[in-house]
mmCIF file of C-alpha atoms and ligand atoms in Angstrom:
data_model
loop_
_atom_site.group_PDB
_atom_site.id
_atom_site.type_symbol
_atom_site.label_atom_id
_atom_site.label_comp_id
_atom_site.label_asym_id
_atom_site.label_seq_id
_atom_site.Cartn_x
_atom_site.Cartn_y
_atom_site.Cartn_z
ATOM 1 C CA UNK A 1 16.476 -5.408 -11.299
ATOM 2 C CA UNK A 2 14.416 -5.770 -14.274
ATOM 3 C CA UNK A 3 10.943 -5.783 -14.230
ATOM 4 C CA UNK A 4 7.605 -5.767 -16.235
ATOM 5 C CA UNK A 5 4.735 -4.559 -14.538
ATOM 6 C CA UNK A 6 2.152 -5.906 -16.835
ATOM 7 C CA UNK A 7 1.418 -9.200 -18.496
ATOM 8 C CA UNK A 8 -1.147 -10.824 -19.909
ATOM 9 C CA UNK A 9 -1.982 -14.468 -19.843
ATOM 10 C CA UNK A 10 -4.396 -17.475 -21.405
ATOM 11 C CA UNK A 11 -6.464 -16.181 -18.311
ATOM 12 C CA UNK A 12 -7.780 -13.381 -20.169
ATOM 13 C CA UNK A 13 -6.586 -12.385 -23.701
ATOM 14 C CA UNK A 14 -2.905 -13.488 -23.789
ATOM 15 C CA UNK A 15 -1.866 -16.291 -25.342
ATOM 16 C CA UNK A 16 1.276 -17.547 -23.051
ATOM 17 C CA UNK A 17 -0.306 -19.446 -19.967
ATOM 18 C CA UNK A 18 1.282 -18.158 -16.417
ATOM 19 C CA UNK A 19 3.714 -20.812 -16.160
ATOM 20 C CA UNK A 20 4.688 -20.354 -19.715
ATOM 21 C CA UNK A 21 5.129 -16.420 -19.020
ATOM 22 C CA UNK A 22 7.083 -16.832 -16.015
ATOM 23 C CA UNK A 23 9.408 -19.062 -17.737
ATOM 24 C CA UNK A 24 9.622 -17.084 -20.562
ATOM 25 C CA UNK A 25 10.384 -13.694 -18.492
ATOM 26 C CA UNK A 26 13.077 -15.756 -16.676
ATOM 27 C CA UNK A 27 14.480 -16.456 -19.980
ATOM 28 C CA UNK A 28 14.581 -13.056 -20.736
ATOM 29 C CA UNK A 29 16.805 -12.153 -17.846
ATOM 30 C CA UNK A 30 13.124 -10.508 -15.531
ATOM 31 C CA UNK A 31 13.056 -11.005 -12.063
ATOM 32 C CA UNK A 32 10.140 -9.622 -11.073
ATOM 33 C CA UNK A 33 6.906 -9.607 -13.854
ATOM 34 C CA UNK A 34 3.305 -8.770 -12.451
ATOM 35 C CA UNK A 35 0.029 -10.815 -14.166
ATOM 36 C CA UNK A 36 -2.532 -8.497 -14.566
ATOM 37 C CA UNK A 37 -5.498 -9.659 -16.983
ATOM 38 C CA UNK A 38 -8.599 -8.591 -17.497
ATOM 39 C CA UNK A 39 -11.308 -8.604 -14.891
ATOM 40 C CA UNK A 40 -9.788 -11.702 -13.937
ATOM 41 C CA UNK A 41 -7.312 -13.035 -11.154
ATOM 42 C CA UNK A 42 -7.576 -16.380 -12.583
ATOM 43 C CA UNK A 43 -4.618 -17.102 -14.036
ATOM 44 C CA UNK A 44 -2.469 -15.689 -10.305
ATOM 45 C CA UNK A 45 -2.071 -19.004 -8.110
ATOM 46 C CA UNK A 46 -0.390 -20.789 -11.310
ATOM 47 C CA UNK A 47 1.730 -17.766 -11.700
ATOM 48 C CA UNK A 48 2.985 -17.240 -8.334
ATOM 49 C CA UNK A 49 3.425 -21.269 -8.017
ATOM 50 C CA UNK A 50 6.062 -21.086 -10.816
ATOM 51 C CA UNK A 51 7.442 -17.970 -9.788
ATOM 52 C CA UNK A 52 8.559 -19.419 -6.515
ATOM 53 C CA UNK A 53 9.696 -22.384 -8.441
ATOM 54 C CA UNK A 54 11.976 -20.658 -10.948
ATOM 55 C CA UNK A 55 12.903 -17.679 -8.504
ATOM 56 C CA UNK A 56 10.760 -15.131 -10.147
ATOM 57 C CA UNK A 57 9.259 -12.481 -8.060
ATOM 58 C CA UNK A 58 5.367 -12.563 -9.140
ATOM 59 C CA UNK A 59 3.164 -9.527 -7.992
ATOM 60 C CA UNK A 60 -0.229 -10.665 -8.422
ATOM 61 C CA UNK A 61 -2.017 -7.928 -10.545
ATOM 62 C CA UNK A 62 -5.050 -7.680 -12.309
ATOM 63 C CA UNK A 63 -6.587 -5.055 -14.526
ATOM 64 C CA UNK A 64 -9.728 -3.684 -14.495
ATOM 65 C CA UNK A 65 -11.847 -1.967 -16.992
ATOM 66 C CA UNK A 66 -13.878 0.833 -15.484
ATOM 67 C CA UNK A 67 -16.737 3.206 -16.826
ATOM 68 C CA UNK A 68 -16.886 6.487 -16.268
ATOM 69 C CA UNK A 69 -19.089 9.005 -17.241
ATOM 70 C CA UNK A 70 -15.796 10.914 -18.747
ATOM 71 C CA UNK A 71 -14.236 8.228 -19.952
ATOM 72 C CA UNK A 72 -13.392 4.018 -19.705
ATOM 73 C CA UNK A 73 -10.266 3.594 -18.288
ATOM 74 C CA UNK A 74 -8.155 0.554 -17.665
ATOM 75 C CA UNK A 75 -6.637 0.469 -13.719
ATOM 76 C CA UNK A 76 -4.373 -1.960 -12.745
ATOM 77 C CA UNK A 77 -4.574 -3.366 -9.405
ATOM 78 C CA UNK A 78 -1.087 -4.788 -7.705
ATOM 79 C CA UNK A 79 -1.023 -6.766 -4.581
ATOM 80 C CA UNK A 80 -4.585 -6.868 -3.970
ATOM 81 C CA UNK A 81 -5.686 -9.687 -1.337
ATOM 82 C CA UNK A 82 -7.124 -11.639 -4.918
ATOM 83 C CA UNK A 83 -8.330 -14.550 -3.024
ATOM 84 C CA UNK A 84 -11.087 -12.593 -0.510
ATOM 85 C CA UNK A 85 -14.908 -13.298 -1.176
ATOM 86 C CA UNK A 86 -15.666 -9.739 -1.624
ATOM 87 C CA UNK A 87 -13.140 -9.032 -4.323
ATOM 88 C CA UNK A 88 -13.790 -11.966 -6.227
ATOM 89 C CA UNK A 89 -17.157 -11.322 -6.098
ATOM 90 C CA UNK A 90 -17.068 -7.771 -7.614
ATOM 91 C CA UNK A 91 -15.325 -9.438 -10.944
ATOM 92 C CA UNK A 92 -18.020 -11.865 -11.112
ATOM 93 C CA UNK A 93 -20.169 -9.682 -13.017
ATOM 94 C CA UNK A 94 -17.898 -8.013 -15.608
ATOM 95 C CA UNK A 95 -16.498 -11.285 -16.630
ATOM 96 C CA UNK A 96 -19.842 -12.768 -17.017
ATOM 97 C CA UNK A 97 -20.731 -9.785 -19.398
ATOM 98 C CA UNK A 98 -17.780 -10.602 -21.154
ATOM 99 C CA UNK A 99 -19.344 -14.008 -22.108
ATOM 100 C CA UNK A 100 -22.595 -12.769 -22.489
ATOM 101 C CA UNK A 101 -22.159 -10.102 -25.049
ATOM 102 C CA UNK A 102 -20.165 -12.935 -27.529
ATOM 103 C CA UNK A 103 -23.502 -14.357 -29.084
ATOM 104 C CA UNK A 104 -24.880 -10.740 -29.299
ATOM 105 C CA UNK A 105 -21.806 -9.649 -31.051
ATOM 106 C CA UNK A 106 -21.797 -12.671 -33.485
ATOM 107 C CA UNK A 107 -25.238 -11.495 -34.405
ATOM 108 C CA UNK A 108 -24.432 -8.300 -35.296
ATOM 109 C CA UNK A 109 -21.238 -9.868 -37.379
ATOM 110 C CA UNK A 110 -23.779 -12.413 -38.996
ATOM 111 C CA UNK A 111 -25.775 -9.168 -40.240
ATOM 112 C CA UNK A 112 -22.685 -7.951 -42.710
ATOM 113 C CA UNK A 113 -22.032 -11.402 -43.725
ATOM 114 C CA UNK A 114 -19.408 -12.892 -41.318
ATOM 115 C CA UNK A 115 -20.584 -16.052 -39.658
ATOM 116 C CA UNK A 116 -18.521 -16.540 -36.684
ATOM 117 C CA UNK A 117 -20.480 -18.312 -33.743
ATOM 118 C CA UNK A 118 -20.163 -17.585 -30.570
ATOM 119 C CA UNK A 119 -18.874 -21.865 -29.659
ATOM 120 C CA UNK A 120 -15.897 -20.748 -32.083
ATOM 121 C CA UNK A 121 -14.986 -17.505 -29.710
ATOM 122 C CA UNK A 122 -15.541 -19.526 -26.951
ATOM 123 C CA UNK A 123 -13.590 -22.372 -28.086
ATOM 124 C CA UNK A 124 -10.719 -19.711 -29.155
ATOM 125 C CA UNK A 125 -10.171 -18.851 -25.495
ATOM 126 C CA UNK A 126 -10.217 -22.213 -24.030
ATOM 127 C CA UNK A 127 -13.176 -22.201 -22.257
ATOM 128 C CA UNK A 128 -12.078 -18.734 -19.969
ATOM 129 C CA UNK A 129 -15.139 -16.561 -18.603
ATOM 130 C CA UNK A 130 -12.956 -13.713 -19.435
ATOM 131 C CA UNK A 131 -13.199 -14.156 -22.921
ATOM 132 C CA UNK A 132 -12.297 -10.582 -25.009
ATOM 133 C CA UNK A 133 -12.531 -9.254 -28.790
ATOM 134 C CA UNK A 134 -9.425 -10.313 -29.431
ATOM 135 C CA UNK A 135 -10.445 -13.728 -28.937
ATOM 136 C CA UNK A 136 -13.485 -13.140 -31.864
ATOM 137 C CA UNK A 137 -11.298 -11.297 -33.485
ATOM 138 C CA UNK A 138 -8.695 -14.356 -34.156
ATOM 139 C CA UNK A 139 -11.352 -16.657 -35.260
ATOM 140 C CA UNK A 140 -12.299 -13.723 -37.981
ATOM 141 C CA UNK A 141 -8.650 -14.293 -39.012
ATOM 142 C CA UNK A 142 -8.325 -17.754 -39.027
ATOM 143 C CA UNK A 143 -11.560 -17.838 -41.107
ATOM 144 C CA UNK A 144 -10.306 -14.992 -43.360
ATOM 145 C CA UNK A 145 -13.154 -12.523 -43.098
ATOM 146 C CA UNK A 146 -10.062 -10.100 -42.095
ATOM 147 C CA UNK A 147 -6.657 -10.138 -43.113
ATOM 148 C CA UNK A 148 -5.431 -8.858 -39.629
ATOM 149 C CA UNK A 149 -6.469 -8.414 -36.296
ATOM 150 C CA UNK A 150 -5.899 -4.303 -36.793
ATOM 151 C CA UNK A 151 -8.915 -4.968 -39.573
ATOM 152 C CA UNK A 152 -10.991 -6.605 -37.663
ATOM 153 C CA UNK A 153 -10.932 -3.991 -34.494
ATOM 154 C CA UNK A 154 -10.904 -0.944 -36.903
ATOM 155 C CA UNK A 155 -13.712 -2.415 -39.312
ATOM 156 C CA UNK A 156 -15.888 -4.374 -37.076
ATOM 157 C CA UNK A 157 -14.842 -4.553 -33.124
ATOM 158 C CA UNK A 158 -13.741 -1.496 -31.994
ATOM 159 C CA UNK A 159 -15.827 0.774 -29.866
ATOM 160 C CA UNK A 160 -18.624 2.547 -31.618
ATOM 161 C CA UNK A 161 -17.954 0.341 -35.076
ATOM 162 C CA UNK A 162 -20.641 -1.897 -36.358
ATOM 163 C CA UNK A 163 -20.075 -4.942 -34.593
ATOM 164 C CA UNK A 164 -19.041 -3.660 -31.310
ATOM 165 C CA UNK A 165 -21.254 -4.268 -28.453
ATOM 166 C CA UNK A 166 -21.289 -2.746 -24.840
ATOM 167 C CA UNK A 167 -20.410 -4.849 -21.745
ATOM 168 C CA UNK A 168 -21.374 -4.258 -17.946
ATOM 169 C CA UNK A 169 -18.697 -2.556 -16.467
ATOM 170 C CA UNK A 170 -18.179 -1.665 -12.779
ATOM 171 C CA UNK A 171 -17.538 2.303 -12.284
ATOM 172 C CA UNK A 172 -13.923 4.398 -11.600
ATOM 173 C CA UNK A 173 -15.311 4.872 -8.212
ATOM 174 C CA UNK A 174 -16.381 1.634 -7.279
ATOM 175 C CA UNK A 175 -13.440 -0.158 -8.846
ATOM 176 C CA UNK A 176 -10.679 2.049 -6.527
ATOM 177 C CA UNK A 177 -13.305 1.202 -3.570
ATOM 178 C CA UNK A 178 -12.727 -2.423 -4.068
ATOM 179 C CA UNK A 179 -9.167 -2.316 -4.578
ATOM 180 C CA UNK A 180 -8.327 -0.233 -1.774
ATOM 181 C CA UNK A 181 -10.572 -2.011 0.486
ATOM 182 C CA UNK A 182 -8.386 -5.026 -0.314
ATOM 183 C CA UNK A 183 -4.773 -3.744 0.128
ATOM 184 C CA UNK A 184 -4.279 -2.973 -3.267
ATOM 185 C CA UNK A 185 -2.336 -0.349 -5.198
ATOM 186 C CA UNK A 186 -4.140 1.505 -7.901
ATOM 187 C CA UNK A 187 -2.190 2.085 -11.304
ATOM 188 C CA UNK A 188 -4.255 3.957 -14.420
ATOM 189 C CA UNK A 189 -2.967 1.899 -16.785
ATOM 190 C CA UNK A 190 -1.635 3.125 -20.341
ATOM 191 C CA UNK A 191 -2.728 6.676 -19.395
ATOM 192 C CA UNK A 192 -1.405 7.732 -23.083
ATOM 193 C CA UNK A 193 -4.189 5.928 -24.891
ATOM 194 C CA UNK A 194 -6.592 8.276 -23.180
ATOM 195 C CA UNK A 195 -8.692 10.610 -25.130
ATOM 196 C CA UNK A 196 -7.904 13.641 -22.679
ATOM 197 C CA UNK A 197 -4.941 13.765 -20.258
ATOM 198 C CA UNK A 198 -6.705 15.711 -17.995
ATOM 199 C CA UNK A 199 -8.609 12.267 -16.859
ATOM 200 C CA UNK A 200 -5.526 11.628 -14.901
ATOM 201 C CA UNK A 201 -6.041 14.760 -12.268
ATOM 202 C CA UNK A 202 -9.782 13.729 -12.150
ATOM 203 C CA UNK A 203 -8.536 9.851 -11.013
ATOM 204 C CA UNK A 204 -6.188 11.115 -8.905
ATOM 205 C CA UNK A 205 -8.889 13.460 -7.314
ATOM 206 C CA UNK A 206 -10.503 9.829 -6.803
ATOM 207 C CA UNK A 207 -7.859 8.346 -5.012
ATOM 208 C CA UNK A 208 -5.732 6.394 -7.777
ATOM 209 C CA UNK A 209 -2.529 5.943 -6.649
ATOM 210 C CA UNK A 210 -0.500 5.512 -9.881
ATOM 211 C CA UNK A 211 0.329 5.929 -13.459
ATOM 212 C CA UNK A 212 1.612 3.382 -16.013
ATOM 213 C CA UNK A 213 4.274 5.724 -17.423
ATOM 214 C CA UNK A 214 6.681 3.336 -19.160
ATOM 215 C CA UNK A 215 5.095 0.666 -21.728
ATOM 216 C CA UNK A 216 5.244 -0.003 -25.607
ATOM 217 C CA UNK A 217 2.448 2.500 -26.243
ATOM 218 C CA UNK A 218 4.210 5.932 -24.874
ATOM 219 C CA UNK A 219 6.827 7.822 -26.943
ATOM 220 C CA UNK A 220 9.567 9.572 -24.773
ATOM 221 C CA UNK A 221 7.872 12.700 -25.217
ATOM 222 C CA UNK A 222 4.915 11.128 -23.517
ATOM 223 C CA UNK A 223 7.096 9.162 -20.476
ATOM 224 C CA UNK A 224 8.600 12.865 -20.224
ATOM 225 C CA UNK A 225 5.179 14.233 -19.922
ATOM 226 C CA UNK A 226 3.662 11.315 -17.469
ATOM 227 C CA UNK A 227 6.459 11.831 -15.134
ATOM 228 C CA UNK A 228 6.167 15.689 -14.189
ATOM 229 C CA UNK A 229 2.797 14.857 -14.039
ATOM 230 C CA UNK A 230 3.456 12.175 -11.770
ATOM 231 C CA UNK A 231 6.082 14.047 -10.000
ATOM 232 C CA UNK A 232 3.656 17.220 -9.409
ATOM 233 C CA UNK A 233 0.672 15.014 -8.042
ATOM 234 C CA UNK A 234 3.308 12.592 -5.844
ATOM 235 C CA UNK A 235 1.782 9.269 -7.548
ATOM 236 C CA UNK A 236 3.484 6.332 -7.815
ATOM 237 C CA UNK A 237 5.415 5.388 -11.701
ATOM 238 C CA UNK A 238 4.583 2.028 -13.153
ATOM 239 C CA UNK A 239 5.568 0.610 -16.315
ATOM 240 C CA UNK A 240 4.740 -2.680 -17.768
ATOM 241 C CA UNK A 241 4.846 -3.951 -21.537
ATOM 242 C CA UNK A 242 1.113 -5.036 -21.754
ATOM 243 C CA UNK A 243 2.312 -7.998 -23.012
ATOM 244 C CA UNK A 244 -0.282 -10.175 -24.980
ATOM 245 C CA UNK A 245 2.104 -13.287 -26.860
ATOM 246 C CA UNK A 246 1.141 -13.127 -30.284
ATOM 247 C CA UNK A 247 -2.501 -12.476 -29.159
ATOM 248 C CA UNK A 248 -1.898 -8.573 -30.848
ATOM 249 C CA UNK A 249 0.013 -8.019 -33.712
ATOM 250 C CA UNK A 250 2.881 -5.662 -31.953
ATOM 251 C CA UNK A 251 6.021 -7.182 -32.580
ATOM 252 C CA UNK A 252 7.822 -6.607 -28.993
ATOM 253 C CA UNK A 253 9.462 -9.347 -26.706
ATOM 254 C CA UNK A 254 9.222 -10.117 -22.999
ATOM 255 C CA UNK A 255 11.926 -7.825 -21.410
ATOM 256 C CA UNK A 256 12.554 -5.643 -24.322
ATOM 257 C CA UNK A 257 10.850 -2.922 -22.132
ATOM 258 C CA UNK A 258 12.932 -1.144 -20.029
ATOM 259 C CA UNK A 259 11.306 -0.215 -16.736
ATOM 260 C CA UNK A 260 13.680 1.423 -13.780
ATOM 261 C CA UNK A 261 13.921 -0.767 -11.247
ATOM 262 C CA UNK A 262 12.896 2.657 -8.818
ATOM 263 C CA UNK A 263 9.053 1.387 -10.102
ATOM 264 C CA UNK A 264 8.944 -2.114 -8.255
ATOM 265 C CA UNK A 265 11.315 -0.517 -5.304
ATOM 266 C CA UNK A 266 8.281 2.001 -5.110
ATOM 267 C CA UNK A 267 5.593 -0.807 -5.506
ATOM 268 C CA UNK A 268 7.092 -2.555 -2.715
ATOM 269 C CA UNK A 269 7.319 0.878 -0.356
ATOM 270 C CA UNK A 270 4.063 1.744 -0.887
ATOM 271 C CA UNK A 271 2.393 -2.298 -0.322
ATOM 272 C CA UNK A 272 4.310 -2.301 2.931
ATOM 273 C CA UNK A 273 3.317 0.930 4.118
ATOM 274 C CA UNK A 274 -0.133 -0.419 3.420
ATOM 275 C CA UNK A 275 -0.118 -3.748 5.086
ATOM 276 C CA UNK A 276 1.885 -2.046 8.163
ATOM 277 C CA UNK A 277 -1.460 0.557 8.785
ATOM 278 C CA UNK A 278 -3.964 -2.078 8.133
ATOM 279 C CA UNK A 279 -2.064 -4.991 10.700
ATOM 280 C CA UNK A 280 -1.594 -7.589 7.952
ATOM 281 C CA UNK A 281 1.397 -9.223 7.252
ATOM 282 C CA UNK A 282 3.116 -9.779 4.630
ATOM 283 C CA UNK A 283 1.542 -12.765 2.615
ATOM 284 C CA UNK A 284 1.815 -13.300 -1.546
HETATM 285 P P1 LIG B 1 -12.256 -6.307 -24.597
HETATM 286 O O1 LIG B 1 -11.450 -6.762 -23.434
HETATM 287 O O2 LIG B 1 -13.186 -7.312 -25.123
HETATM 288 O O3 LIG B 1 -12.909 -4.958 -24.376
HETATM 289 O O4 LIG B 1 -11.180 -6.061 -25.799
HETATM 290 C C1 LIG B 1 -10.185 -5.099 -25.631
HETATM 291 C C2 LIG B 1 -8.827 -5.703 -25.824
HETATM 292 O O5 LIG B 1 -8.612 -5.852 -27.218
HETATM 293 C C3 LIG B 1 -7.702 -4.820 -25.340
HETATM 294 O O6 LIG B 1 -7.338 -5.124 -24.036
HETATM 295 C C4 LIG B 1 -6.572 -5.201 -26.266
HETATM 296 O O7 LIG B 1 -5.956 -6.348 -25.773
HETATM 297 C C5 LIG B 1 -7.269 -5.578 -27.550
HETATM 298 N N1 LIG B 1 -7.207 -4.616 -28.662
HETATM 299 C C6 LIG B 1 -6.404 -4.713 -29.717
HETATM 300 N N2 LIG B 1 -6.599 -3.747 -30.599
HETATM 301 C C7 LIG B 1 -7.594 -2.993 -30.126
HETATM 302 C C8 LIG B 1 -8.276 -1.825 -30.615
HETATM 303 N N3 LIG B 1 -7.981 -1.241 -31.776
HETATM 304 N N4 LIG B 1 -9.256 -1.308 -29.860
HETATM 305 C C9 LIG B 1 -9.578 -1.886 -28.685
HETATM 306 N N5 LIG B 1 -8.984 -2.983 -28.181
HETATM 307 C C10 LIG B 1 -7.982 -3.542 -28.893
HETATM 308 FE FE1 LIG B 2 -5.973 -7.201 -23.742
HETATM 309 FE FE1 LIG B 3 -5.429 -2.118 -20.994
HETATM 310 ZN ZN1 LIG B 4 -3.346 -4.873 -20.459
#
């Protein structure tokens, strides 16, 4: 079984729409991919239509970025009931800071010279409320302010540089509320971008169910590490390619990440276990 746990799409900051992804992943021999874009579940009920049309097995994700006074982590949320009031309702306000902080962040790029405006960024992402850097970051690029997208993040975008502004973001402990409230599984996603590996103790001591052991950004020494980890504090092992299309300039393919098929079997476990103590059945 081969999977990928982690996809973006035109939804957030990818640049494949869902039906293009799950056609693509099907190409590339996948049978079951999960969407999971930022702060947004947008892009699922296209996903999941075309995975049932091409017989690929779509686990509607999302992923959710999440302050904490330690530390902003990304956690991925699989099998979530996406479509309830009360879920949607908590990403209303991160994605509208998303679009918010745009202008305020073409300001601050106007200041050193680069005039990028904010109907350009908008325009970039075709029209999405959960519009992200990379999105300004590509119209930097096309207008040649920046000769890559790496520039423009590590002169300009990235946090704490000169154009970088904050967003509204939910916290760590109101984001696993939400999810868990709603059937889903909490992943911390790319755990070895973090700053200090001891934030993944602290989330579990929150209740997150999951690490993101296997993906593009983890050496083996690191997937070696994640899993005793993992192992020692019985969480579930994820792994997902954080694919982006071209969106980012890392030069991987769909299915060119190897994830053990023990992840999704594990996934699957866990979501029925769930669904079995809460009385639900077993929907999409
Ligand atoms: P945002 O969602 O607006 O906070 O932008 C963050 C997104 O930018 C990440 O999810 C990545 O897709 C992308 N990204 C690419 N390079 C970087 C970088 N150096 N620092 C932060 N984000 C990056
Ligand atoms: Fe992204
Ligand atoms: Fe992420
Ligand atoms: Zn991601």
């Amino acid at each position: 079984m081969n999977s990928d746990l982690h996809i973006h799409t035109t939804a957030s900051d990818g640049t494949m729409s869902p039906s293009q992804v799950v056609a693509e992943a099907r190409f590339r021999g996948l049978q079951v991919i999960s969407i999971a874009d930022h702060d947004t579940t947008d892009g699922l009920e296209e996903a999941l239509e075309a995975g049932r049309r091409q017989g690929v097995t779509v686990i509607p994700g999302v992923e959710i970025s999440a302050a904490d006074s330690r530390e902003e982590v990304h956690i991925l949320g699989y099998y979530v009931d996406f479509r309830a009031p009360g879920f949607q309702g908590f990403l209303k306000e991160p994605r509208l800071a998303r679009s918010k902080r745009i202008p305020e962040m073409c300001e601050r790029l106007a200041q050193m010279g680069i005039q990028v405006s904010p109907e350009e960024v908008f325009a970039e992402a075709g029209g999405i409320e959960s519009v992200g850097r990379p999105h300004l970051a590509k119209v930097m690029l096309k207008k040649g302010y920046v000769s890559s997208m790496d520039e423009a993040f590590e002169r300009f975008l990235a946090d704490g540089a000169p154009g970088h502004v904050k967003r509204f973001k939910n916290t760590v402990d109101a984001t696993l509320e939400i999810l868990h409230a709603h059937q889903g599984i909490s992943v911390l996603a790319h755990p070895g971008l973090l700053k200090d590996l001891d934030m993944i103790p602290y989330l579990v001591g929150k209740g997150v169910m999951g690490i993101e052991v296997y993906c593009h950004d983890h050496d083996q020494a690191m997937v070696d590490r994640l899993l005793s980890i993992a192992e020692k504090a019985n969480l579930l092992v994820t792994g997902g390619s954080d694919y982006h299309g071209n969106m980012l300039e890392k030069s991987f393919k769909l299915g060119d990440l190897k994830v053990p098929s023990t992840c999704y079997e594990a996934l699957e476990r866990a979501v029925r276990k769930i669904r079995e103590g809460s009385g639900l059945s077993r929907g999409d």
